[in-house]
Short mmCIF file of C-alpha atoms and ligand atoms in Angstrom, two decimals:
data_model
loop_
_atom_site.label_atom_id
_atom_site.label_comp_id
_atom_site.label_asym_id
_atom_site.label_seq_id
_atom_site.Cartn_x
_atom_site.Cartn_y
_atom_site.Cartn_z
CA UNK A 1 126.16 105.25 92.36
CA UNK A 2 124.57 101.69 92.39
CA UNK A 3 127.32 100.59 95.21
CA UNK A 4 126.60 103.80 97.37
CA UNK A 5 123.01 103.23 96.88
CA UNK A 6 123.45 99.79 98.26
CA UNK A 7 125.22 101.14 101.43
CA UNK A 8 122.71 103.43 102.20
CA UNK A 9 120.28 100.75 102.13
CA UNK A 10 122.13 98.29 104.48
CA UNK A 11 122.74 101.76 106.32
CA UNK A 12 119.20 102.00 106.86
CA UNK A 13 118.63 98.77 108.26
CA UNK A 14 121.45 98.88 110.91
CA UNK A 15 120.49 102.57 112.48
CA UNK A 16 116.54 101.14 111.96
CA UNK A 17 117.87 98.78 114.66
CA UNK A 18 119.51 100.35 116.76
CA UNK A 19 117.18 102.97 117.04
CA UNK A 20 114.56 99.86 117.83
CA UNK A 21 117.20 98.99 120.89
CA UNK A 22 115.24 101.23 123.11
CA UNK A 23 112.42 99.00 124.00
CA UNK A 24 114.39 95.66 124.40
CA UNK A 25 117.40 97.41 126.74
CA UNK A 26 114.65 98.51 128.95
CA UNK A 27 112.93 95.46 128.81
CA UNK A 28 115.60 93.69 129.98
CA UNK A 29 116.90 96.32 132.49
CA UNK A 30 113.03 96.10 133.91
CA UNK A 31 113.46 91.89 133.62
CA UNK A 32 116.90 91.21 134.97
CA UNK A 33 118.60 94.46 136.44
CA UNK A 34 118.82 93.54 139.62
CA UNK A 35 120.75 90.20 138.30
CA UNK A 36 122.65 92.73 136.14
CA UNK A 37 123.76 95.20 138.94
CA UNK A 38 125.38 92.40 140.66
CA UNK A 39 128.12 91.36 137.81
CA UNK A 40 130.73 93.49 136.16
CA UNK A 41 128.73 93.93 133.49
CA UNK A 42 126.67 96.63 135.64
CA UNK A 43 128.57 99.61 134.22
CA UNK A 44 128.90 98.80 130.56
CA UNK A 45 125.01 97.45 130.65
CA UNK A 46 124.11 100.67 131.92
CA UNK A 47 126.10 102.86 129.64
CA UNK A 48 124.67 101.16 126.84
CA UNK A 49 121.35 101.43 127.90
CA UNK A 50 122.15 105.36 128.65
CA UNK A 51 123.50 105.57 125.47
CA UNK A 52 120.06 104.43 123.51
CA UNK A 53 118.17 105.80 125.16
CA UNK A 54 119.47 109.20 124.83
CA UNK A 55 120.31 109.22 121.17
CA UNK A 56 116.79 107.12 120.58
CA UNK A 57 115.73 110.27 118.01
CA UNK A 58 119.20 110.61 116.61
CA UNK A 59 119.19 106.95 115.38
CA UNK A 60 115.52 107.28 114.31
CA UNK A 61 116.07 110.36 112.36
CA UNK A 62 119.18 108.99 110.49
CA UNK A 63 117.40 106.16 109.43
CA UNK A 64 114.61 107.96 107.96
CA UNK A 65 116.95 110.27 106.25
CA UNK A 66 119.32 107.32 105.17
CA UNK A 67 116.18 105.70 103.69
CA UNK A 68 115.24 108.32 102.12
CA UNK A 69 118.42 108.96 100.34
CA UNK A 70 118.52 105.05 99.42
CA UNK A 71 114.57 105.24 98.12
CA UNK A 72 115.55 107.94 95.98
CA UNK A 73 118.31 106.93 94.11
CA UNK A 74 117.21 103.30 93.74
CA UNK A 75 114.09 104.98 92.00
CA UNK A 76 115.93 107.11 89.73
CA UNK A 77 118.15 104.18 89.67
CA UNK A 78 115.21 101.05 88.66
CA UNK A 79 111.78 102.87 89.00
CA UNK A 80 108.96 101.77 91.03
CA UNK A 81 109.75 98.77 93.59
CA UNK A 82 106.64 97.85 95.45
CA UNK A 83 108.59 96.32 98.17
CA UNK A 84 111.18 99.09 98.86
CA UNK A 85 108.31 101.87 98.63
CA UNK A 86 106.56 99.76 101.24
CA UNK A 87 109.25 99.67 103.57
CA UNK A 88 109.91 103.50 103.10
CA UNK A 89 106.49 104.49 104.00
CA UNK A 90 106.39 102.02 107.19
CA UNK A 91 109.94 103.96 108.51
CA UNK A 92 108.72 107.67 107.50
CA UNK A 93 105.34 106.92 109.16
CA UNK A 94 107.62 105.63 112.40
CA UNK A 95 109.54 108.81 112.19
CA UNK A 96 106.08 110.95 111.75
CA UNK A 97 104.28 109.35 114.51
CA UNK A 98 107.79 109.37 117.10
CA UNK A 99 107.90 113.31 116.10
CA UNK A 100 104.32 113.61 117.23
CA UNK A 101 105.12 111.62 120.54
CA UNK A 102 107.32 113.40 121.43
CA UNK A 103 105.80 117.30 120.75
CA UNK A 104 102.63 117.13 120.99
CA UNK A 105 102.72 113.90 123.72
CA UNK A 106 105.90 114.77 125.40
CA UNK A 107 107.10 111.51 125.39
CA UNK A 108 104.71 110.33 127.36
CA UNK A 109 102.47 106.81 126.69
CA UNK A 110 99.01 106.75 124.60
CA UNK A 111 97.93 104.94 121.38
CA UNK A 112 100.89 106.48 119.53
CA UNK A 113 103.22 104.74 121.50
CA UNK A 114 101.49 101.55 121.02
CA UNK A 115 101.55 101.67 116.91
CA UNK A 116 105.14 102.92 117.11
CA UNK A 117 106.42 100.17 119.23
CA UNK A 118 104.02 97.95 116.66
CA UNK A 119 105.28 99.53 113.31
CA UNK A 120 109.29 98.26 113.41
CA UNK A 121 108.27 94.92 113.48
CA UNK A 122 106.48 95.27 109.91
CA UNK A 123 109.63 97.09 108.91
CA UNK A 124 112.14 94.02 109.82
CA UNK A 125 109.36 91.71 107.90
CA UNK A 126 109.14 93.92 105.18
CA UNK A 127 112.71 94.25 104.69
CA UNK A 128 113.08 91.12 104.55
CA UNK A 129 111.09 91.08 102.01
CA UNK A 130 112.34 93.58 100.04
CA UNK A 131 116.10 92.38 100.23
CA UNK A 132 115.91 88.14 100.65
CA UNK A 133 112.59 86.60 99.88
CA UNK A 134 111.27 89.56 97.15
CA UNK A 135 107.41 87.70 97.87
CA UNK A 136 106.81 90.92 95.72
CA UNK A 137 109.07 93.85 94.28
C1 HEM B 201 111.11 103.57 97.38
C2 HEM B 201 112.01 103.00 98.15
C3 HEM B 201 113.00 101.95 97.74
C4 HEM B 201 113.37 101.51 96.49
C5 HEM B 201 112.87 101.99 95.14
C6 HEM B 201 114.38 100.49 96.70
C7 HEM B 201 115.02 99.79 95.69
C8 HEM B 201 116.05 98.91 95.86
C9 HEM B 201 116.75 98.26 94.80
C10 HEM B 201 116.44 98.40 93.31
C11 HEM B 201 117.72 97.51 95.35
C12 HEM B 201 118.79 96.68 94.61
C13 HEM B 201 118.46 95.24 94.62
C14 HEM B 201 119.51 94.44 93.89
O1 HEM B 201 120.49 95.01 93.40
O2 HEM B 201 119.31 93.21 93.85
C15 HEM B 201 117.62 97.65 96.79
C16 HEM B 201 118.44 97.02 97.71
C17 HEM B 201 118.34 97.16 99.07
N1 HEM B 201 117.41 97.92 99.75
FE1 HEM B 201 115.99 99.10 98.91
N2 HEM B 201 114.60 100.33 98.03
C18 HEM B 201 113.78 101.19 98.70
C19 HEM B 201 113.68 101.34 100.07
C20 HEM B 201 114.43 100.66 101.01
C21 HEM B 201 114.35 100.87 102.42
C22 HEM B 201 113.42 101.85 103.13
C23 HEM B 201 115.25 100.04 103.00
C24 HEM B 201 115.43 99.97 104.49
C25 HEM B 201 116.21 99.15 105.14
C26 HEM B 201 115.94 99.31 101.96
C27 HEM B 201 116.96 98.39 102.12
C28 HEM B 201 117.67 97.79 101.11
C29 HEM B 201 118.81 96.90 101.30
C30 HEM B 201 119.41 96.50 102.66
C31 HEM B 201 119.22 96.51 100.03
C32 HEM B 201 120.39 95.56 99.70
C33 HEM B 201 121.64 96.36 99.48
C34 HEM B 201 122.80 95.49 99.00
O3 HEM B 201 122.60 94.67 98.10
O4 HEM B 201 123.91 95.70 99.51
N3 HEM B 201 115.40 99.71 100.74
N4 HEM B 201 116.61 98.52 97.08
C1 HEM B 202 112.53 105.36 112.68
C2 HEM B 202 113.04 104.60 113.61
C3 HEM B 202 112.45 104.49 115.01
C4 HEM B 202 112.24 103.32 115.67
C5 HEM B 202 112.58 101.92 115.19
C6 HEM B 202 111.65 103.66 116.96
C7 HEM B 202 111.29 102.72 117.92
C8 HEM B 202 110.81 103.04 119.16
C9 HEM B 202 110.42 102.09 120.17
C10 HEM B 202 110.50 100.56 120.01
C11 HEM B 202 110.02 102.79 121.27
C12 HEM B 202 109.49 102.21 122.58
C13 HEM B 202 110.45 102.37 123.70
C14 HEM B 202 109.82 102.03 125.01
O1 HEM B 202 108.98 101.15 125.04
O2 HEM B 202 110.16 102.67 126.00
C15 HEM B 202 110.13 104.19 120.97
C16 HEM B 202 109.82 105.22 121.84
C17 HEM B 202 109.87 106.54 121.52
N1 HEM B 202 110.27 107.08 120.31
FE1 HEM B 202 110.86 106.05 118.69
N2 HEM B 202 111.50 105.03 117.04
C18 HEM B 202 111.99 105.58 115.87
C19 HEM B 202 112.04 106.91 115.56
C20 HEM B 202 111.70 107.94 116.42
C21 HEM B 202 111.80 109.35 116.11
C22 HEM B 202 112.35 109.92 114.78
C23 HEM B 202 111.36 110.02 117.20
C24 HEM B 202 111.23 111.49 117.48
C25 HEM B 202 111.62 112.47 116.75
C26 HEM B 202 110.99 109.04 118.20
C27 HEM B 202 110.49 109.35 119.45
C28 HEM B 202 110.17 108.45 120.42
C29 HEM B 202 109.71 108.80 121.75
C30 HEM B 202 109.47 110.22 122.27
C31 HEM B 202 109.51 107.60 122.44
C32 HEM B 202 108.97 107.41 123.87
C33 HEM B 202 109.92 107.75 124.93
C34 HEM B 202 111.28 107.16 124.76
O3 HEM B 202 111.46 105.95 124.89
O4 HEM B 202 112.19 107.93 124.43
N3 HEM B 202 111.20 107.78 117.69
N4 HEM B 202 110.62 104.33 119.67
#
């Protein structure tokens, strides 16, 4: 129980990231594609990219269900933890506001998208919280 719990945790923070991916590939596509489309790497870089970007909600989703299962059990594990609940409410307010982008916005820019490119950055700081420094638990 406590070992699975602890997978789903590290879980979390891996598909957290690679659902965050999707602004720095296209970041760097935008930056230094053209550089990129002259080397080998052209094909793989783009596949990647493809790859992200398409499964963007996928990763996002998993995450917030992966926390969720984590959050759970590590309550009915150790009770209240300040810095976990934190970080749970950060990723299912992510997951919230990128379902609301994308039905009611369509995908397409406006304040939402602002606060949800914002938002994983408090998540990786409060992780880090929660799992190395523990500034509070
Ligand atoms: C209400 C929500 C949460 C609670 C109650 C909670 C509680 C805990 C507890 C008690 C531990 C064990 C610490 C130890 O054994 O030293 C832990 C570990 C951990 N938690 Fe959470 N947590 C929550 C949410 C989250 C979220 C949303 C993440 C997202 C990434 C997360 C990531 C981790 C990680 C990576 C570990 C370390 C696992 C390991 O030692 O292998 N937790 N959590
Ligand atoms: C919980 C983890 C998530 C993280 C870390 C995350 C992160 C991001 C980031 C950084 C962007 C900006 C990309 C850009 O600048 O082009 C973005 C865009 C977007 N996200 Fe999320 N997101 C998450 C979950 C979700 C979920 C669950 C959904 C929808 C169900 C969603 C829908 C969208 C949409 C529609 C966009 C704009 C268009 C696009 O790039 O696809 N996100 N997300």
């Amino acid at each position: 129980m406590r070992e699975f719990s602890n997978l789903m945790g590290s879980l979390t923070a891996i598909l957290f990231t690679i659902a965050f991916l999707n602004r720095p590939i296209k970041v760097i596509n935008r930056r230094y594609g053209k550089q990129i489309a002259k080397t080998s790497f052209k094909a793989s870089f783009q596949t990647l990219m493809r790859f992200l970007v398409k499964n963007h909600k996928l990763f996002g989703a998993l995450a917030g269900a992966s926390a969720l299962i984590h959050g759970l059990m590590k309550f009915s594990l150790n009770g209240f933890v300040a810095s976990g609940f934190l970080t749970l409410s950060l990723i299912m307010l992510q997951g919230v506001l990128g379902g609301y982008g994308f039905r009611k916005m369509k995908g397409k820019a406006g304040v939402w998208l602002k606060i949800h490119r914002l938002i994983p950055y408090l998540v990786f700081l409060s992780i880090f919280n929660h799992v190395v420094v523990k500034l509070f638990w």
